[in-house]
Short mmCIF file of C-alpha atoms and ligand atoms in Angstrom, two decimals:
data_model
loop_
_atom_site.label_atom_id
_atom_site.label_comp_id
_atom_site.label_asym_id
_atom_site.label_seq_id
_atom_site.Cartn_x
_atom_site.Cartn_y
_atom_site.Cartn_z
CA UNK A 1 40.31 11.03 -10.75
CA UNK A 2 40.82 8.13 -8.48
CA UNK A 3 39.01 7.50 -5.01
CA UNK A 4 40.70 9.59 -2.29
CA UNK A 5 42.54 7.40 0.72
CA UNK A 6 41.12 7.72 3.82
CA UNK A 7 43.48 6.42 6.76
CA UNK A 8 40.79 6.40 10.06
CA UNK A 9 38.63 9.39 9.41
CA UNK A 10 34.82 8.15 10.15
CA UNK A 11 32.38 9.52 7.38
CA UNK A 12 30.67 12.14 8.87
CA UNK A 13 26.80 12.47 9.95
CA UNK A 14 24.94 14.61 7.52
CA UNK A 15 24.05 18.49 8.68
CA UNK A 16 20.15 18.77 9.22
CA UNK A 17 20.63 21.40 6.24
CA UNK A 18 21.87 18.60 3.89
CA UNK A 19 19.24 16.34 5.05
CA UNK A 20 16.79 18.91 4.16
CA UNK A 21 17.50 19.85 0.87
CA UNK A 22 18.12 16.12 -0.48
CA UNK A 23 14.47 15.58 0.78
CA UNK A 24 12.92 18.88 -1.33
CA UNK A 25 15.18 17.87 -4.34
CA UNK A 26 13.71 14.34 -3.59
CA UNK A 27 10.01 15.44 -3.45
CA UNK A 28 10.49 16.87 -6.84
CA UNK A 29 12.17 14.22 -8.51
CA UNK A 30 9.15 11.41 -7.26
CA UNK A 31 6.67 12.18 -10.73
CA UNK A 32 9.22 9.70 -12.42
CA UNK A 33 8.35 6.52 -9.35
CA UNK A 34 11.05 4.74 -11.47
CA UNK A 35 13.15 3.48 -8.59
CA UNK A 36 10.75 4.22 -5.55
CA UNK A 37 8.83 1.76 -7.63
CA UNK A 38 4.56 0.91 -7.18
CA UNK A 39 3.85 1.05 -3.84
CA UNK A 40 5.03 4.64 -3.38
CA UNK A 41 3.06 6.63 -0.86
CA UNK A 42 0.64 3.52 -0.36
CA UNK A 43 2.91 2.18 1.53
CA UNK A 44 5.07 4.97 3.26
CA UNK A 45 6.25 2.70 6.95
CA UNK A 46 6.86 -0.46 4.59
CA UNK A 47 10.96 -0.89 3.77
CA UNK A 48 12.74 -0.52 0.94
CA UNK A 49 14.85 -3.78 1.30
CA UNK A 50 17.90 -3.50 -0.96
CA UNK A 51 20.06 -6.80 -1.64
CA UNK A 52 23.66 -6.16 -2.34
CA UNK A 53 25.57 -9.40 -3.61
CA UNK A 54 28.98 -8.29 -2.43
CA UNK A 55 30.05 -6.08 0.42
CA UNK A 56 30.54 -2.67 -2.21
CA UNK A 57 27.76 -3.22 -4.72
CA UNK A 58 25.59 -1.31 -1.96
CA UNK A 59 28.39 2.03 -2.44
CA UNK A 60 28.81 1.53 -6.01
CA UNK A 61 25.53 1.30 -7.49
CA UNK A 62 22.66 1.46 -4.61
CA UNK A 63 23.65 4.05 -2.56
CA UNK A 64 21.60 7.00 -4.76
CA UNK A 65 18.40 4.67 -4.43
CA UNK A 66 18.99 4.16 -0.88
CA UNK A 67 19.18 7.75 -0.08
CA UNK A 68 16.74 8.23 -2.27
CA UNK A 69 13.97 6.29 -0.57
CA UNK A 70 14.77 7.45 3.32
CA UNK A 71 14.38 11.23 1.99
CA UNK A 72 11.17 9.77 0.72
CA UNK A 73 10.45 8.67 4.48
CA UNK A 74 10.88 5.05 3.63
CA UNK A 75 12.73 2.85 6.32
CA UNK A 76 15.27 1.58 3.86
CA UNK A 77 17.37 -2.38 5.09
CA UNK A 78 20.03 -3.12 3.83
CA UNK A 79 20.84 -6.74 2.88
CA UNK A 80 24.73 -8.52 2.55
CA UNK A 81 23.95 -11.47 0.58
CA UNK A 82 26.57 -13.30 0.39
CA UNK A 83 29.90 -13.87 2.61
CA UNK A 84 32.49 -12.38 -0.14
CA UNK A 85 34.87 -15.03 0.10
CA UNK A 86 37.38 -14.10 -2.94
CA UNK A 87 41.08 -15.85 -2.29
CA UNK A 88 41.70 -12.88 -4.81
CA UNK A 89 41.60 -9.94 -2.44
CA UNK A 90 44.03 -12.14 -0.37
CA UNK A 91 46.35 -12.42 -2.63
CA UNK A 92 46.69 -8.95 -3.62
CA UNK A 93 47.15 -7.67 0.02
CA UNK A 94 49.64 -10.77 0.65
CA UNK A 95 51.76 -9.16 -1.74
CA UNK A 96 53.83 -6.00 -1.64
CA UNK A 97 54.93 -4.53 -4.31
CA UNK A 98 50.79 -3.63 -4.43
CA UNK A 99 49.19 -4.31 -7.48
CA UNK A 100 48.16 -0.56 -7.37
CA UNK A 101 51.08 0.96 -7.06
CA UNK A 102 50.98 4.59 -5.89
CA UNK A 103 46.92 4.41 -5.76
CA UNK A 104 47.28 1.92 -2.71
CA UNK A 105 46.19 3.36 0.79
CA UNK A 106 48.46 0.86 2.84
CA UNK A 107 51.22 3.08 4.40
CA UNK A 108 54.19 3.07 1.95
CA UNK A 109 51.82 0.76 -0.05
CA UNK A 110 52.93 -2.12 2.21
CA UNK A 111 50.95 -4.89 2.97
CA UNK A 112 51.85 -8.38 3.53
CA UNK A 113 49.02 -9.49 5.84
CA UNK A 114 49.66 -13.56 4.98
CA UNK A 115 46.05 -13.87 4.89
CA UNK A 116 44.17 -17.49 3.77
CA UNK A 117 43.88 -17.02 -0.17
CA UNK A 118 42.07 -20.35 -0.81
CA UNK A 119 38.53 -21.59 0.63
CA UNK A 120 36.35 -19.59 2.91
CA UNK A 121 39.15 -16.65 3.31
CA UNK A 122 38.08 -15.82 6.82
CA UNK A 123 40.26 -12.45 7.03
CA UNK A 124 38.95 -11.34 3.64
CA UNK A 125 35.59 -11.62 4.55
CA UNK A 126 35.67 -10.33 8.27
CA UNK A 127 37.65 -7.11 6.69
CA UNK A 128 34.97 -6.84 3.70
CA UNK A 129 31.84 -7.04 5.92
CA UNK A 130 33.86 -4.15 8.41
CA UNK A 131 33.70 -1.99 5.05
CA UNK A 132 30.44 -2.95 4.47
CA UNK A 133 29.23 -2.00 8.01
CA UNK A 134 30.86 1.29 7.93
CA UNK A 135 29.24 1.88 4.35
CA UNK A 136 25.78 1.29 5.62
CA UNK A 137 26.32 3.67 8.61
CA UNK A 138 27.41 6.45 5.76
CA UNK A 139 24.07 6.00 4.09
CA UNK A 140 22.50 5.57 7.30
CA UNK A 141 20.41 2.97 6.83
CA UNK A 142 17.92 1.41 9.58
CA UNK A 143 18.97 -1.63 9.62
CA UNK A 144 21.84 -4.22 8.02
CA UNK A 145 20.49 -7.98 7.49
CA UNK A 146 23.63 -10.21 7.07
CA UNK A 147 22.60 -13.90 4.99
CA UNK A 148 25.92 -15.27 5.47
CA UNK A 149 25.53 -17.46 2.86
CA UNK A 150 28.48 -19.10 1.33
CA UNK A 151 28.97 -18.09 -2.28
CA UNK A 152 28.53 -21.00 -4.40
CA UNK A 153 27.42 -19.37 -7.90
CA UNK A 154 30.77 -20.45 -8.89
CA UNK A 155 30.52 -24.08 -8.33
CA UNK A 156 28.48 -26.68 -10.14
CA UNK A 157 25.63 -26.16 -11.81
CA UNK A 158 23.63 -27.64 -8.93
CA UNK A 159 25.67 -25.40 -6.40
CA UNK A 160 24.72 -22.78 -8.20
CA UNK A 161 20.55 -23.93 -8.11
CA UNK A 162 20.97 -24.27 -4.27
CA UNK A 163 22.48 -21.07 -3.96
CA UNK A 164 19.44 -19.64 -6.00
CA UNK A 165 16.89 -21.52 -3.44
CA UNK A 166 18.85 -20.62 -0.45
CA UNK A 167 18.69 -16.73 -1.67
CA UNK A 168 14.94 -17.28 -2.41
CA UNK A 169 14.44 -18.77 1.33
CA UNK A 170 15.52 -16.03 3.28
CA UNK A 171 14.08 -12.92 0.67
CA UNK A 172 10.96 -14.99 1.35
CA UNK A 173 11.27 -14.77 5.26
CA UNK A 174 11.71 -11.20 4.63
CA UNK A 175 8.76 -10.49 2.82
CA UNK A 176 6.45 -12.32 5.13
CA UNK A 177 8.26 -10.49 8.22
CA UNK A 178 7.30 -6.95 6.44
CA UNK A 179 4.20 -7.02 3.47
CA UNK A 180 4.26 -4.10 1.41
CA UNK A 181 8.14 -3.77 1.55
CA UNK A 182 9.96 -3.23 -1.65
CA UNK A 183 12.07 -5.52 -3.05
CA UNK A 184 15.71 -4.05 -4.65
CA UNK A 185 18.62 -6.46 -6.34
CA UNK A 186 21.18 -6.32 -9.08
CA UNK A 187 20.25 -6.41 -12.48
CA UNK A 188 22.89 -9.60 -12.70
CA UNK A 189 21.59 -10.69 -16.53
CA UNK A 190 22.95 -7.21 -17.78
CA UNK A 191 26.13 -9.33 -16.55
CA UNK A 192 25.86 -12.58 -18.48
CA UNK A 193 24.42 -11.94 -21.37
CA UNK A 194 27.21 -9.94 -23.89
CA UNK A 195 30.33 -12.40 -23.67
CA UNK A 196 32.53 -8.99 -23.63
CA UNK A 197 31.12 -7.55 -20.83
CA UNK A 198 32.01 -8.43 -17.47
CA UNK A 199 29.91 -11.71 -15.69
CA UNK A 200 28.97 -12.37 -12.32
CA UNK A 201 27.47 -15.45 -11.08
CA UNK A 202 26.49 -14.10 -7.44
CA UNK A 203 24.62 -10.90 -9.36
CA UNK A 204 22.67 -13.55 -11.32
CA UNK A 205 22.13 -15.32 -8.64
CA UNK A 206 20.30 -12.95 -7.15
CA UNK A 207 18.53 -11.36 -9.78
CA UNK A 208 17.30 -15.46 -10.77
CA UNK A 209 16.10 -15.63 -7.14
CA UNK A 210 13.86 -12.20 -7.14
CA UNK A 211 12.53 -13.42 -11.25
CA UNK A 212 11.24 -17.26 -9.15
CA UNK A 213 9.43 -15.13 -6.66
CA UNK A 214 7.56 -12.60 -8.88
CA UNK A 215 7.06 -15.86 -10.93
CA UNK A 216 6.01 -17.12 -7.81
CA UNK A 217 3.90 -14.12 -7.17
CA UNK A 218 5.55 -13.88 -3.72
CA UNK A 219 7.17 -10.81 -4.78
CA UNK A 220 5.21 -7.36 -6.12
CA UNK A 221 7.10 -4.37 -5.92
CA UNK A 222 10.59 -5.12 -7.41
CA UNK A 223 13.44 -2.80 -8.91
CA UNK A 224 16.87 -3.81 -9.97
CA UNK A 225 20.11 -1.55 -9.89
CA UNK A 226 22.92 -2.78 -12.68
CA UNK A 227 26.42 -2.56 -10.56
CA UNK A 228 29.04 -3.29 -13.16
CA UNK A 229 28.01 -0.85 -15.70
CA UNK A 230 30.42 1.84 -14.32
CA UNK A 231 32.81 -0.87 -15.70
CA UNK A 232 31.39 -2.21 -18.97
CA UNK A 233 30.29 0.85 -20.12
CA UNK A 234 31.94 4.31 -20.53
CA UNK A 235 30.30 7.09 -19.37
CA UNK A 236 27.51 8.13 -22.39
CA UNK A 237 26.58 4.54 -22.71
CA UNK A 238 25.69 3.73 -19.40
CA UNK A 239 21.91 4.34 -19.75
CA UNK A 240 21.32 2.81 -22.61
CA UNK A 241 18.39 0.30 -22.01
CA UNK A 242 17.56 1.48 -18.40
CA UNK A 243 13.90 1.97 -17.30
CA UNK A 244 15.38 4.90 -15.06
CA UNK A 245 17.91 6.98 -14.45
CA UNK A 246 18.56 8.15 -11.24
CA UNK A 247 20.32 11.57 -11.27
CA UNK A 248 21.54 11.78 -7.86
CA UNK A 249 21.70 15.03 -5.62
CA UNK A 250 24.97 16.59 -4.76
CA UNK A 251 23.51 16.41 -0.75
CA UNK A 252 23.01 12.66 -1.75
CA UNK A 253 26.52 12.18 -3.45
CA UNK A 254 28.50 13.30 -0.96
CA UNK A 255 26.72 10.60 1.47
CA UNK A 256 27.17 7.78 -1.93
CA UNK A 257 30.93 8.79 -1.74
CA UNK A 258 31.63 8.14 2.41
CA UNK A 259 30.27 4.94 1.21
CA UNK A 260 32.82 4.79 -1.39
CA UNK A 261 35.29 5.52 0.63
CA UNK A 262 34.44 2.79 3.11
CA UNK A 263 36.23 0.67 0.98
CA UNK A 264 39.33 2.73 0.70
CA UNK A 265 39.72 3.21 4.29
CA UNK A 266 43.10 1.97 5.32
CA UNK A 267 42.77 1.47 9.53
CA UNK A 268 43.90 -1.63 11.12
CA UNK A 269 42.52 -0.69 14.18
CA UNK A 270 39.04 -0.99 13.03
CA UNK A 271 39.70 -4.15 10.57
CA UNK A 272 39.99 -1.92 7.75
CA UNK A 273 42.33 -3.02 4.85
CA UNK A 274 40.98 -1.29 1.28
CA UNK A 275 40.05 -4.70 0.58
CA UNK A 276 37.16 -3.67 -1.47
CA UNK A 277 39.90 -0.98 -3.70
CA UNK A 278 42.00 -4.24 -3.99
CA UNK A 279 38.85 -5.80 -5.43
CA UNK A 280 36.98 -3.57 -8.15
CA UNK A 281 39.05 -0.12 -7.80
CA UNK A 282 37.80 0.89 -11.70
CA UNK A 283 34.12 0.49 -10.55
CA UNK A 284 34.63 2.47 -7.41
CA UNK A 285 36.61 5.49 -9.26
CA UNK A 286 33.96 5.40 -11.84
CA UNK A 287 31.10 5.51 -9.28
CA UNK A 288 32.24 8.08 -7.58
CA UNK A 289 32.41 10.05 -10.23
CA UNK A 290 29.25 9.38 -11.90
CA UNK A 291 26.47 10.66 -10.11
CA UNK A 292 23.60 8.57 -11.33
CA UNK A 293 22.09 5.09 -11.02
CA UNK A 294 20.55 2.88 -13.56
CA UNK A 295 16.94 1.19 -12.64
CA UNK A 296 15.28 -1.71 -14.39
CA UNK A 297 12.48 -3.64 -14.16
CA UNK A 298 12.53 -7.11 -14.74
CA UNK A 299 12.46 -7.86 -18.56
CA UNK A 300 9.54 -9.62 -20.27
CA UNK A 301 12.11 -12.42 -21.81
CA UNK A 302 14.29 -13.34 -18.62
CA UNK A 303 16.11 -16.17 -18.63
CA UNK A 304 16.80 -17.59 -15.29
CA UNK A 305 20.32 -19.74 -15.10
CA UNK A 306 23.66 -18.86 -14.64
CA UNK A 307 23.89 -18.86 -18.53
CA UNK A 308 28.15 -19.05 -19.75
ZN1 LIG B 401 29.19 -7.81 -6.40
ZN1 LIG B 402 47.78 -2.29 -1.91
#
């Protein structure tokens, strides 16, 4: 089943009903505290501050965590880490025929939008970060924190150590601004560490940058989300090794899927271009289908580094 089109059609706010039953099926669920994590009811008015990498790793595999934690009454932020330059996404909606054929939103799957494919890829990024704005206001978060930070996980090795310490700098601001939030990234090493699986530097990145500050001890109350499982992994192995499973609500789903959908939203009008279903369509089919996340803690043998 692929990831329905949307052409202009806002997600829609959530019935009081809905909101209702997600937070009994919530209350129930909380004797596993695998993803609210420690602090729990200590520290109800603290945020949940969740760190997604790209514009989409929020929809694809944060969303059930996020809902999650505001049914538990937690003001939940939500972070855009990097800018998501990718020359990539250009190319692909430069092009017509689309890469995706039939599955492609674009009317009469027609796009040749002669956007910038190399450098900072202004177009792809002001287009990604609309998707990523109307993605947070499906999952109705209370507030979005933009880093703007250039991407450079991908450059040299020293690049890629900046990157790290510029991450590090602003979680840091963060955690002095609010003490006893939590602390959410990507589980990026799940990424790096099987050459067959699929590797992202920007994931690491992150993940490196929350390991240096509970090293640090500047950070307490830390979970991790793996994102690319939906594509490494078919369906029955995608828990193996996971401290805990989320099993998402269908109240909650439904809001994880507007998300989705953000980035399938073709609507010019509103800066909308599918860039993010030009991007990682397998990951956002198999997201929306799969209604559970996978929580870790950070491992006892990390190894910081961008590794291969
Ligand atoms: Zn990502
Ligand atoms: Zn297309």
């Amino acid at each position: 089943m692929t990831v329905p089109h949307h052409r202009g059609t806002a997600p829609t706010g959530p019935s009081r009903r809905s909101v209702l039953a997600a937070a009994g099926l919530t209350a129930a669920g909380m004797a596993f505290q695998g993803s609210l994590g420690a602090s729990g009811a200590a520290a109800a008015t603290a945020p949940a501050i969740f760190y997604s990498p790209h514009q989409d790793d929020e929809a694809i595999g944060m969303a059930g965590s996020i809902l999650e934690h505001k049914a538990a009454g937690r003001p939940v932020y939500l972070v855009l880490v990097s800018k998501g330059e990718n020359g990539g996404i250009a190319e692909y909606l430069n092009r017509t025929p689309c890469v995706l054929g039939d599955k492609c939103s674009a009317p009469g799957h027609y796009h040749e939008l002669g956007w910038q494919e190399t450098g900072a890829t202004p177009e792809v990024v002001s287009a990604r970060t609309s998707e990523f704005n109307l993605s947070a206001k499906a999952l109705g978060v209370d507030k979005v924190i933009n880093f703007k930070l250039a991407d450079s996980a991908y450059g040299t090795d020293s690049e890629y150590d900046a990157f790290v310490k510029q991450i590090m700098g602003k979680v840091r601001a963060l955690a002095a601004k609010y003490p006893g939030a939590s602390h959410k990234f990507t589980a990026g090493w799940l990424d790096t560490t099987d050459p067959a699986r699929p590797t992202n530097a920007t994931h690491k990145a992150c993940s490196d940058a929350a390991y240096w500050l509970i090293k640090n001890g500047e950070l307490k109350d830390v979970r991790f989300n793996h994102i690319y499982t939906y594509e490494a992994f078919s369906r029955d192995q995608r828990d193996r090794g996971a401290d805990h499973v989320l099993h998402i609500p269908s109240s909650h789903m439904a809001k994880k899927r507007a998300s989705i959908l953000a980035y399938n939203t073709w609507d010019p009008k509103r800066n909308l271009y599918t860039a993010g279903y030009h991007s990682v369509p397998t990951m956002l089919e198999e997201a929306y289908n799969d209604p559970r996340e996978f929580v870790y803690a950070l491992p006892s043998r990390y190894k910081p580094g961008r590794g291969k």
